[in-house]
Coordinates of C-alpha atoms and ligand atoms in Angstrom, one line a residue:
Chain C
X283 CA 81.0 233.9 100.4
X284 CA 82.2 230.4 99.7
X285 CA 85.0 228.8 101.7
X286 CA 87.2 225.9 101.2
X287 CA 89.4 223.7 103.4
X288 CA 93.0 223.3 102.5
X289 CA 95.6 221.5 104.6
X290 CA 93.1 221.6 107.5
X291 CA 92.5 225.3 107.3
X292 CA 89.3 227.0 106.3
X293 CA 89.8 229.9 103.9
X294 CA 87.5 232.2 102.1
X295 CA 87.6 231.7 98.3
X296 CA 85.7 233.3 95.4
X297 CA 83.4 231.5 92.9
X298 CA 86.4 230.2 91.0
X299 CA 88.3 229.0 94.0
X300 CA 90.8 231.8 94.3
X301 CA 91.7 232.9 97.8
X302 CA 89.9 236.0 98.9
X303 CA 92.8 237.0 101.2
X304 CA 96.4 236.4 99.9
X305 CA 97.6 236.8 103.5
X306 CA 95.8 233.5 104.5
X307 CA 98.1 231.6 102.1
X308 CA 100.8 229.2 103.3
X309 CA 103.0 226.8 101.5
X310 CA 100.9 223.9 102.8
X311 CA 97.8 225.5 101.4
X312 CA 99.6 225.9 98.1
X313 CA 100.4 222.2 98.0
X314 CA 96.8 221.4 98.8
X315 CA 95.3 223.6 96.1
X316 CA 97.8 222.2 93.6
X317 CA 96.9 218.6 94.5
X318 CA 93.2 219.4 94.0
X319 CA 94.2 220.6 90.5
X320 CA 96.2 217.4 89.9
X321 CA 99.6 219.0 90.3
X322 CA 102.4 217.7 92.5
X323 CA 104.6 220.8 93.2
X324 CA 108.3 220.6 92.1
X325 CA 111.1 223.1 92.7
X326 CA 110.4 224.7 89.3
X327 CA 106.7 225.2 90.3
X328 CA 107.8 226.9 93.5
X329 CA 110.1 229.2 91.6
X330 CA 107.1 230.4 89.6
X331 CA 104.8 230.6 92.6
X332 CA 107.3 232.7 94.6
X333 CA 107.8 234.9 91.6
X334 CA 104.0 235.4 91.3
X335 CA 103.7 236.4 95.0
X336 CA 106.6 238.8 94.8
X337 CA 105.1 240.4 91.6
X338 CA 101.7 240.7 93.3
X339 CA 103.2 242.2 96.4
X340 CA 104.9 244.8 94.3
X341 CA 102.3 245.6 91.7
X342 CA 98.9 244.6 93.1
X343 CA 98.2 242.2 90.3
X344 CA 99.7 238.9 89.1
X345 CA 101.6 238.8 85.8
X346 CA 100.1 237.4 82.6
X347 CA 101.7 234.4 80.9
X348 CA 103.5 236.6 78.5
X349 CA 105.1 238.7 81.2
X350 CA 105.9 235.5 83.2
X351 CA 107.7 234.1 80.2
X352 CA 109.7 237.3 79.8
X353 CA 110.6 237.8 83.5
X354 CA 110.4 234.6 85.6
X355 CA 113.2 232.8 83.9
X356 CA 110.8 230.0 82.9
X357 CA 109.8 229.8 79.3
X358 CA 106.2 230.0 78.2
X359 CA 106.4 226.5 76.8
X360 CA 107.6 225.2 80.2
X361 CA 105.0 227.2 82.1
X362 CA 102.4 225.3 80.1
X363 CA 104.0 222.0 81.1
X364 CA 104.1 223.0 84.8
X365 CA 100.6 224.5 84.9
X366 CA 98.6 223.0 82.1
X367 CA 95.9 225.0 80.2
X368 CA 96.3 228.5 81.8
X369 CA 99.6 229.0 83.6
X370 CA 99.0 232.5 84.8
X371 CA 95.6 231.6 86.1
X372 CA 96.5 228.3 87.7
X373 CA 99.8 229.6 89.2
X374 CA 97.9 232.6 90.6
X375 CA 95.4 230.2 92.2
X376 CA 98.1 228.1 93.8
X377 CA 100.0 231.2 94.8
X378 CA 96.9 232.4 96.6
X379 CA 96.7 235.7 94.7
X380 CA 93.7 237.0 92.7
X381 CA 93.3 235.9 89.1
X382 CA 95.5 238.2 87.0
X383 CA 93.4 241.2 86.1
X384 CA 92.8 240.5 82.4
X385 CA 93.3 243.4 80.0
X386 CA 90.1 244.8 78.8
Chain O
X68 CA 110.1 282.1 82.1
X69 CA 109.1 280.1 79.1
X70 CA 108.9 276.3 79.5
X71 CA 108.7 273.6 76.9
X72 CA 106.2 270.7 76.6
X73 CA 107.4 267.9 74.4
X74 CA 104.9 265.4 73.1
X75 CA 106.2 262.1 71.8
X76 CA 103.8 260.7 69.1
X77 CA 101.4 262.7 66.9
X78 CA 98.6 260.1 66.7
X79 CA 95.3 260.3 68.4
X80 CA 96.5 261.2 71.9
X81 CA 99.5 263.3 70.9
X82 CA 97.4 265.4 68.5
X83 CA 94.5 266.0 70.8
X84 CA 96.8 266.7 73.8
X85 CA 98.8 269.2 71.8
X86 CA 95.7 271.1 70.6
X87 CA 94.1 271.1 74.0
X88 CA 97.3 272.2 75.7
X89 CA 97.9 275.0 73.1
X90 CA 94.6 276.5 74.3
X91 CA 95.3 276.1 78.0
X92 CA 98.9 277.1 78.5
X93 CA 100.3 280.6 77.9
X94 CA 102.1 281.8 74.8
X95 CA 105.4 281.6 76.6
X96 CA 105.1 277.8 76.8
X97 CA 106.3 276.0 73.7
X98 CA 104.3 272.9 72.6
X99 CA 106.4 270.5 70.4
X100 CA 105.2 267.3 68.8
X101 CA 107.5 264.6 67.6
X102 CA 106.5 261.8 65.2
X103 CA 108.5 259.7 62.8
X104 CA 106.1 260.1 59.9
X105 CA 103.5 262.5 58.5
X106 CA 100.6 260.2 57.9
X107 CA 97.8 260.2 60.4
X108 CA 95.7 257.0 60.0
X109 CA 92.1 256.9 61.3
X110 CA 92.8 253.4 62.7
X111 CA 89.2 252.3 63.3
X112 CA 88.8 252.6 59.5
X113 CA 91.3 249.8 59.0
X114 CA 88.6 247.3 60.0
X115 CA 86.5 248.2 56.9
X116 CA 89.3 248.2 54.3
X117 CA 89.5 244.4 53.8
X118 CA 85.8 244.4 53.0
X119 CA 86.1 247.2 50.5
X120 CA 83.8 249.4 52.7
X121 CA 86.5 252.1 52.8
X122 CA 89.8 252.8 51.2
X123 CA 93.1 253.9 52.6
X124 CA 93.0 257.3 51.0
X125 CA 89.7 258.0 52.8
X126 CA 91.2 257.3 56.3
X127 CA 94.7 258.8 56.0
X128 CA 95.5 262.5 56.3
X129 CA 98.7 264.5 56.8
X130 CA 99.6 264.7 60.5
X131 CA 100.8 268.2 60.3
X132 CA 97.4 269.5 59.2
X133 CA 95.8 268.3 62.4
X134 CA 97.8 270.7 64.6
X135 CA 96.6 274.2 65.6
X136 CA 98.7 277.2 65.1
X137 CA 101.5 277.6 67.6
X138 CA 102.4 273.9 67.7
X139 CA 105.8 272.9 66.5
X140 CA 105.9 269.6 64.6
X141 CA 109.2 267.8 64.4
X142 CA 109.4 264.8 62.1
X143 CA 111.9 262.4 63.5
X144 CA 112.0 259.1 65.3
X145 CA 112.6 259.1 69.1
X146 CA 115.7 257.2 70.0
X147 CA 115.4 257.4 73.8
X148 CA 114.5 259.6 76.7
X149 CA 117.0 260.6 79.4
X150 CA 114.6 261.2 82.3
X151 CA 117.3 262.6 84.6
X152 CA 118.5 265.1 82.1
X153 CA 114.9 265.9 81.0
X154 CA 116.0 265.4 77.4
X155 CA 114.7 263.5 74.4
X156 CA 117.3 262.2 72.0
X157 CA 116.0 261.9 68.4
X158 CA 117.4 259.6 65.7
X159 CA 118.3 262.6 63.6
X160 CA 120.8 263.6 66.3
X161 CA 118.8 266.4 67.8
X162 CA 118.3 266.6 71.5
X163 CA 115.1 268.2 72.8
X164 CA 115.0 269.5 76.4
X165 CA 111.6 269.5 78.1
X166 CA 110.0 270.7 81.3
X167 CA 107.1 268.4 80.8
X168 CA 107.1 265.2 78.7
X169 CA 103.9 263.7 77.3
X170 CA 104.3 260.1 76.1
X171 CA 101.8 259.4 73.3
X172 CA 103.6 256.9 71.2
X173 CA 100.8 254.3 71.3
X174 CA 101.3 250.5 70.9
X175 CA 103.5 248.7 68.5
X176 CA 102.7 245.4 66.7
X177 CA 105.1 242.6 67.3
X178 CA 104.2 239.8 64.8
X179 CA 107.8 238.6 64.8
X180 CA 107.4 237.6 68.5
X181 CA 105.2 234.7 67.6
X182 CA 107.1 231.8 66.1
X183 CA 106.4 231.3 62.4
X184 CA 103.9 234.2 62.1
X185 CA 106.1 236.3 59.8
X186 CA 107.7 233.2 58.2
X187 CA 106.4 231.5 55.1
X188 CA 102.8 232.4 54.3
X189 CA 102.9 235.8 56.0
X190 CA 101.0 238.3 53.8
X191 CA 100.0 235.3 51.6
X192 CA 97.7 233.3 53.8
X193 CA 98.4 234.9 57.2
X194 CA 97.4 238.6 57.5
X195 CA 96.6 241.3 59.9
X196 CA 94.3 244.2 59.3
X197 CA 95.9 246.2 62.1
X198 CA 98.4 247.9 59.7
X199 CA 97.5 249.8 56.5
X200 CA 99.6 247.5 54.2
X201 CA 98.1 244.4 56.0
X202 CA 94.5 245.7 55.6
X203 CA 95.1 246.4 51.9
X204 CA 96.7 243.0 51.3
X205 CA 93.9 241.2 53.1
X206 CA 91.4 243.0 50.9
X207 CA 92.9 241.3 47.9
X208 CA 93.2 237.9 49.6
X209 CA 89.5 238.0 50.7
X210 CA 88.4 238.8 47.1
X211 CA 90.0 235.5 46.0
X212 CA 88.9 233.5 48.9
X213 CA 85.8 231.4 48.0
X214 CA 86.1 228.2 50.0
X215 CA 87.7 227.0 53.2
X216 CA 88.3 227.9 56.8
X217 CA 89.0 231.5 57.8
X218 CA 90.4 231.8 61.3
X219 CA 90.5 235.1 63.1
X220 CA 93.0 234.8 65.9
X221 CA 94.1 237.0 68.8
X222 CA 97.6 236.0 70.0
X223 CA 97.4 237.7 73.4
X224 CA 96.2 240.8 75.2
X225 CA 96.5 243.7 75.5
X226 CA 95.5 244.7 72.0
X227 CA 94.1 247.9 70.5
X228 CA 90.4 248.0 70.4
X229 CA 89.8 244.4 71.7
X230 CA 86.4 244.2 70.0
X231 CA 87.9 244.8 66.5
X232 CA 88.7 241.1 65.8
X233 CA 85.1 240.2 66.8
X234 CA 83.8 242.9 64.5
X235 CA 86.0 241.3 61.8
X236 CA 84.1 238.0 62.3
X237 CA 80.7 239.7 62.1
X238 CA 81.7 241.6 59.0
X239 CA 83.2 238.5 57.4
X240 CA 79.9 236.6 57.9
X241 CA 78.1 239.6 56.2
X242 CA 80.7 239.8 53.4
X243 CA 80.5 236.1 52.4
X244 CA 76.7 236.2 52.6
X245 CA 76.7 239.2 50.2
X246 CA 78.9 237.1 47.9
X247 CA 76.5 234.2 48.1
X248 CA 79.2 231.8 49.3
X249 CA 78.7 231.8 53.1
X250 CA 77.9 228.0 53.1
X251 CA 81.4 227.3 51.6
X252 CA 83.2 229.2 54.3
X253 CA 83.9 228.1 57.8
X254 CA 84.5 231.0 60.3
X255 CA 86.4 230.5 63.5
X256 CA 87.4 232.9 66.3
X257 CA 90.4 232.0 68.4
X258 CA 91.1 233.8 71.7
X259 CA 93.3 233.3 74.7
X260 CA 90.4 234.4 76.9
X261 CA 88.0 232.0 78.5
X262 CA 85.1 233.7 76.7
X263 CA 84.3 236.0 73.7
X264 CA 85.3 239.0 75.7
X265 CA 86.9 240.0 79.0
X266 CA 83.9 241.1 80.9
X267 CA 81.0 238.8 81.8
X268 CA 77.9 240.4 80.5
X269 CA 79.4 241.6 77.2
X270 CA 81.1 238.2 76.8
X271 CA 77.7 236.5 76.9
X272 CA 76.1 238.9 74.5
X273 CA 79.0 238.6 72.0
X274 CA 79.2 234.8 72.3
X275 CA 75.5 234.8 71.4
X276 CA 76.1 236.9 68.4
X277 CA 79.0 234.7 67.2
X278 CA 76.7 231.6 67.6
X279 CA 73.9 233.4 65.7
X280 CA 76.2 234.1 62.8
X281 CA 77.7 230.7 62.7
X282 CA 81.2 231.6 63.9
X283 CA 82.9 228.8 65.9
X284 CA 84.5 230.1 69.2
X285 CA 87.7 228.6 70.4
X286 CA 88.7 229.8 73.9
X287 CA 91.8 229.6 76.1
X288 CA 94.0 229.1 73.1
X289 CA 97.4 230.8 73.5
X290 CA 99.0 230.7 70.1
X291 CA 102.6 229.8 70.4
X292 CA 103.4 229.1 66.8
X293 CA 101.9 229.6 63.4
X294 CA 102.7 227.0 60.7
X295 CA 102.1 228.9 57.4
X296 CA 102.8 226.1 54.9
X297 CA 100.8 223.6 57.0
X298 CA 98.0 226.1 57.7
X299 CA 97.9 225.5 61.5
X300 CA 97.8 227.7 64.7
X301 CA 99.5 225.7 67.4
X302 CA 98.9 226.6 71.1
X303 CA 101.5 226.4 73.8
X304 CA 99.7 223.4 75.2
X305 CA 99.8 221.7 71.8
X306 CA 96.3 222.1 70.5
X307 CA 95.8 223.0 66.9
X308 CA 93.4 225.0 64.8
X309 CA 93.7 224.5 61.0
X310 CA 93.2 227.4 58.6
X311 CA 93.2 228.2 54.9
X312 CA 93.3 231.9 55.6
X313 CA 94.4 233.4 59.0
X314 CA 93.6 236.9 60.1
X315 CA 95.8 237.5 63.1
X316 CA 96.0 240.2 65.7
X317 CA 99.7 240.1 66.7
X318 CA 101.2 240.7 70.1
X319 CA 101.3 244.4 71.1
X320 CA 104.0 246.2 73.1
X321 CA 104.9 249.8 73.7
X322 CA 107.2 251.6 71.4
X323 CA 110.7 250.1 71.4
X324 CA 112.4 253.4 72.4
X325 CA 110.6 253.1 75.8
X326 CA 112.8 250.0 76.5
X327 CA 115.9 252.0 75.6
X328 CA 114.9 254.8 78.1
X329 CA 116.0 253.6 81.5
X330 CA 113.2 253.7 84.1
X331 CA 110.4 254.7 81.7
X332 CA 108.7 251.4 80.8
X333 CA 107.7 247.9 82.0
X334 CA 108.5 244.4 80.6
X335 CA 106.3 245.1 77.6
X336 CA 107.5 248.6 77.0
X337 CA 104.3 250.2 78.2
X338 CA 104.7 253.1 80.6
X339 CA 103.6 252.5 84.2
X340 CA 101.1 255.3 84.8
X341 CA 98.8 256.4 87.7
X342 CA 95.4 255.3 86.5
X343 CA 93.6 258.4 87.9
X344 CA 96.1 261.3 87.2
X345 CA 97.9 259.9 84.1
X346 CA 101.2 260.9 85.6
X347 CA 104.0 258.4 84.9
X348 CA 105.1 256.5 88.0
X349 CA 108.8 257.1 87.1
X350 CA 109.0 260.8 87.1
X351 CA 106.7 263.6 88.1
X352 CA 107.1 265.7 85.0
X353 CA 106.1 262.8 82.7
X354 CA 102.5 262.2 81.7
X355 CA 101.1 259.5 79.5
X356 CA 98.1 259.4 77.2
X357 CA 96.6 256.6 75.0
X358 CA 97.8 253.1 74.2
X359 CA 101.3 253.8 75.6
X360 CA 100.0 253.8 79.2
X361 CA 99.6 250.5 81.2
X362 CA 96.3 251.7 82.8
X363 CA 93.7 248.9 83.2
X364 CA 91.2 250.0 80.5
X365 CA 90.8 249.4 76.8
X366 CA 93.4 250.6 74.4
X367 CA 91.0 252.7 72.3
X368 CA 90.6 256.1 70.7
X369 CA 87.6 256.8 72.9
X370 CA 89.6 256.2 76.0
X371 CA 92.4 258.4 74.7
X372 CA 89.8 261.2 74.1
X373 CA 88.4 260.9 77.6
X374 CA 91.9 260.9 79.0
X375 CA 92.7 264.2 77.2
X376 CA 90.7 266.4 79.6
X377 CA 92.4 265.1 82.8
X378 CA 95.8 264.9 81.2
X379 CA 95.8 268.5 80.0
X380 CA 94.4 269.8 83.3
X381 CA 97.2 267.9 85.1
X382 CA 100.0 269.3 82.9
X383 CA 98.6 272.7 83.6
X384 CA 98.5 272.1 87.3
X385 CA 101.9 270.6 87.3
X386 CA 103.4 273.7 85.7
X387 CA 101.5 275.9 88.1
X388 CA 102.7 273.8 91.1
X389 CA 99.1 272.7 92.1
X390 CA 98.0 269.3 93.3
X391 CA 96.9 266.9 90.5
X392 CA 93.3 266.1 89.4
X393 CA 92.6 262.4 90.3
X394 CA 89.3 262.0 88.4
X395 CA 90.1 259.8 85.3
X396 CA 87.8 256.8 85.7
X397 CA 88.9 254.6 82.8
X398 CA 85.9 255.6 80.7
X399 CA 85.7 253.7 77.4
X400 CA 83.0 253.7 74.8
X401 CA 83.0 251.4 71.8
X402 CA 80.7 250.8 68.9
X403 CA 80.9 247.2 67.7
X404 CA 80.0 246.8 64.1
X405 CA 77.9 243.6 63.6
X406 CA 77.3 243.6 59.9
X407 CA 74.1 244.3 57.9
X408 CA 74.3 248.0 58.8
X409 CA 73.9 247.3 62.5
X410 CA 76.1 247.9 65.5
X411 CA 76.3 247.4 69.2
X412 CA 77.5 250.0 71.7
X413 CA 79.4 249.3 75.0
X414 CA 80.3 251.9 77.6
X415 CA 82.3 251.1 80.7
X416 CA 85.1 252.2 83.1
X417 CA 87.5 250.8 85.7
X418 CA 84.7 249.8 88.0
X419 CA 81.7 249.2 85.9
X420 CA 81.6 246.5 83.2
X421 CA 79.6 247.1 80.0
X422 CA 75.9 246.9 80.9
X423 CA 72.7 247.0 78.9
X424 CA 70.5 250.1 78.9
X425 CA 70.9 253.4 77.0
X426 CA 73.7 255.9 76.4
X427 CA 74.2 258.5 77.6
X428 CA 70.8 258.7 79.2
X429 CA 67.7 256.6 79.1
X430 CA 66.6 258.1 75.8
X431 CA 70.0 257.6 74.1
X432 CA 71.6 254.9 72.0
X433 CA 70.8 251.3 73.0
X434 CA 73.7 249.6 74.9
X435 CA 74.8 246.0 74.3
X436 CA 72.1 245.6 71.7
X437 CA 72.2 245.6 67.9
X438 CA 70.7 248.6 66.2
X439 CA 70.9 250.6 63.0
X440 CA 71.3 253.8 65.1
X441 CA 74.6 252.4 66.6
X442 CA 75.8 251.7 63.1
X443 CA 75.2 255.3 62.1
X444 CA 77.1 256.2 65.3
X445 CA 80.1 254.2 64.2
X446 CA 80.1 255.9 60.8
X447 CA 79.7 259.3 62.4
X448 CA 82.7 258.6 64.6
X449 CA 85.1 259.2 61.8
X450 CA 83.7 262.7 61.3
X451 CA 83.9 263.4 65.0
X452 CA 87.5 262.0 65.0
X453 CA 88.8 264.6 62.5
X454 CA 86.6 267.5 63.5
X455 CA 86.1 267.2 67.2
X456 CA 88.3 264.6 68.8
X457 CA 91.7 265.6 67.3
X458 CA 91.1 269.4 67.6
X459 CA 90.4 268.6 71.2
X460 CA 86.8 269.6 71.5
X461 CA 84.4 267.8 73.8
X462 CA 81.6 265.9 72.2
X463 CA 78.3 267.6 73.3
X464 CA 76.6 265.7 76.1
X465 CA 79.5 263.2 76.6
X466 CA 82.0 264.1 79.2
X467 CA 85.1 262.4 80.4
X468 CA 83.4 260.6 83.3
X469 CA 81.3 257.6 82.5
X470 CA 77.5 258.3 82.6
X471 CA 75.5 256.2 85.1
X472 CA 72.1 257.3 83.8
X473 CA 70.3 254.9 81.6
X474 CA 72.2 251.8 82.7
X475 CA 70.5 248.7 83.9
X476 CA 72.2 247.5 87.0
X477 CA 70.2 244.5 88.0
X478 CA 72.6 241.7 88.9
X479 CA 73.7 239.9 85.8
X480 CA 73.2 236.2 85.6
X481 CA 76.4 234.3 86.4
Ligands
FAD146 C1 92.0 248.0 63.5 C2 91.8 249.0 64.6 C3 90.5 249.3 64.9 C4 90.3 250.2 65.9 N1 89.0 250.6 66.2 C5 88.7 251.5 67.2 C6 87.4 251.9 67.5 O1 86.4 251.5 66.8 N2 87.2 252.8 68.5 C7 88.2 253.3 69.2 O2 87.9 254.1 70.1 N3 89.5 252.9 69.0 C8 89.8 252.0 68.0 N4 91.1 251.7 67.7 C9 92.1 252.1 68.6 C10 92.6 253.5 68.4 O3 93.0 253.7 67.1 C11 93.9 253.7 69.3 O4 93.6 253.3 70.6 C12 94.3 255.2 69.3 O5 94.7 255.6 68.1 C13 95.4 255.4 70.4 O6 96.0 256.6 70.3 P1 97.5 256.9 70.7 O7 97.8 258.3 70.5 O8 97.8 256.2 71.9 O9 98.3 256.0 69.6 P2 98.5 256.3 68.0 O10 97.3 257.0 67.5 O11 98.7 254.9 67.4 O12 99.7 257.2 67.9 C14 101.0 256.8 68.2 C15 102.0 257.7 67.4 O13 103.3 257.5 67.9 C16 104.2 257.5 66.8 N5 105.5 256.9 67.2 C17 105.6 255.6 67.7 N6 106.9 255.4 68.0 C18 107.6 256.5 67.7 C19 109.0 256.9 67.8 N7 109.9 256.0 68.2 N8 109.3 258.1 67.4 C20 108.4 259.0 66.9 N9 107.1 258.7 66.8 C21 106.7 257.4 67.2 C22 103.5 256.8 65.7 O14 103.9 257.1 64.4 C23 102.0 257.2 66.0 O15 101.7 258.3 65.2 C24 91.3 250.8 66.7 C25 92.6 250.4 66.3 C26 92.9 249.5 65.3 C27 94.3 249.1 65.0

C-alpha cells in the first residue's frame, strides 16, 4: 500500500492519494494535502471540509457536489472556485475521507 | 385482523411488488396501489423511439391491466405521507391508513434545476429521451438533422439506467450511418464522471467502443448552464461544449411528495433505505423498492426486479413479526445496445464490478463483449417485462443473487 508524508507524518493513502484511514487526519495534514494540490485553505474552504467530515461521520460516504451545493451553504459555483475541477473529490481528499462513492 | 399494505407508485416496482405480495399474504390483507396516472411505460423502450425503432403505442399499456385480481388500484397523486399517523394523504382529499407502506414512486426528472435547460431552445434544439413526449419530439428533430454537432450530455448522477445515454451515442452512430451522412455529423458524449462509466473495467470497454465509433468523450464536465440560443453547454468551471442539437439527461431526484413527508427522504428526495433488507431507515413499517431508494446500485428495472424477492419476503416477515432477510446484494444486469444489431451485457452487485466472462454460467451470454445474442436478449427483455417481471415471476435460471459462475476474476489492468 502506498504511503505519503504530510506535515511530517507518514500516512497510508490509496492509488489516488486519498487517506486510507480518516482517523489519521489532522488539520495540519489537510493544509499539506491542499498545498500539494495548489490550494491555500481559507475559512470558506474549512467550512466545506468540516461539513464533509461531519457528513462522512454520519453517513459513511462523502456528499456529491450536488448535495454539497444544496446542504453546505456554499453554492456549486463557489465550490468550483474553492476546489477547482472536482469539488466533491478534491474536498474529500483534503478532508481525509474516501472519494465519494459515485453512483453506479 | 385484516391489515392493509399501501404501495405508492404503480410502475415497475409497485406493480411487481403488488403482484408478488398478493400471492404471499393472506386474503385478509388488503393490497392497495396508488398512482397518479394509468399509463405504464416500458421505459427501456424510450431509447429506441428517437430512432424510429419502436413507437410509443408499442411500449405503453394501461397500468390497471398489469395488476392481478385482489389488488385495489387507486388513481390519485400522493400529496404526502404522515409516518407517525401511518397515513397517506392523497391530492384528491382521501386519506389511506396503512400497516405497511411500500414506496415505489421512482425517480423524477428535474430539467428546470439546470439553468437555461428548459429556457429558449428546450424541445427545439435541446431534448431528452427520458420522457415519452421528449422521445417523440427528438424523433422528429433527428429526422431533420443532417449536419452539425450532436452532443449527448449527462448533467449529474444518479440517473436511471446510467448506460442509456451511452447506448444513445452508439445508436446515433448507427442511425447516421444508415442515412449515409455520418461524415457530416460530429458526435460528442459529455459526462461528469472521470471516464465513460463509473466502474473501471466497464469504463475502459465502453470508452473503447466510443472511440471505435468516432464519438468524442468529454469527462469531468459538470453542466451548470445550458445556453440554448448560443448552442453551448457551460460547466461550473467555465468550460464550454458547443452543440447544434443537445440530447440531455436531466438531473434526477425522488418524487416531490417525499420532500413534503417529514422524515421520509434525503436532500434529493430519495428514501434512505437499508441496502440489504430494503427497509426504510426512518420507520420500520416502510419498505422501498426501485429508483426511489438511495441504495448504492443502478437505478434500473433489473435491479427493481431482483429487489422484489427480498422486499416481499421482508414485508411478509414484518407482518409476521419475524426478523428480516438481509440478502439483497445490489444485483444489476443491463444489456447495452451498441447498434448494428449487437449489444453488450453487464452484470454486477454492490461488491463486484462488471467483469468479462459469461452469464449466468460459462455457457451463457457473453459479458462485456458485443454480440448479436445480447441484442436478442435486449429485445426479449420487453416480452419478459410484461409477461414475467411485472406479474412477479422469476426468470428461469436467474435468481436475485448475482451469479459468480462464468465470471473472469483475473485482476483487471489499472
Ligand atoms: C430511457 C430509459 C431507459 C432505460 N433502460 C433500462 C434498461 O435497459 N434496463 C433496465 O433494467 N432499466 C432501464 N431503465 C430504468 C427502469 O425503467 C427503471 O429503473 C424502473 O422503471 C424503476 O422502477 P420504479 O418502480 O422504481 O419506478 P417507475 O417504474 O418509474 O414507477 C414510479 C411510479 O410512481 C408514480 N408516481 C410518482 N410520483 C407519484 C405521486 N406523487 N403520486 C402517485 N404516483 C406517483 C409514477 O407515475 C410511476 O408510475 C430505463 C429508464 C429510462 C428512462
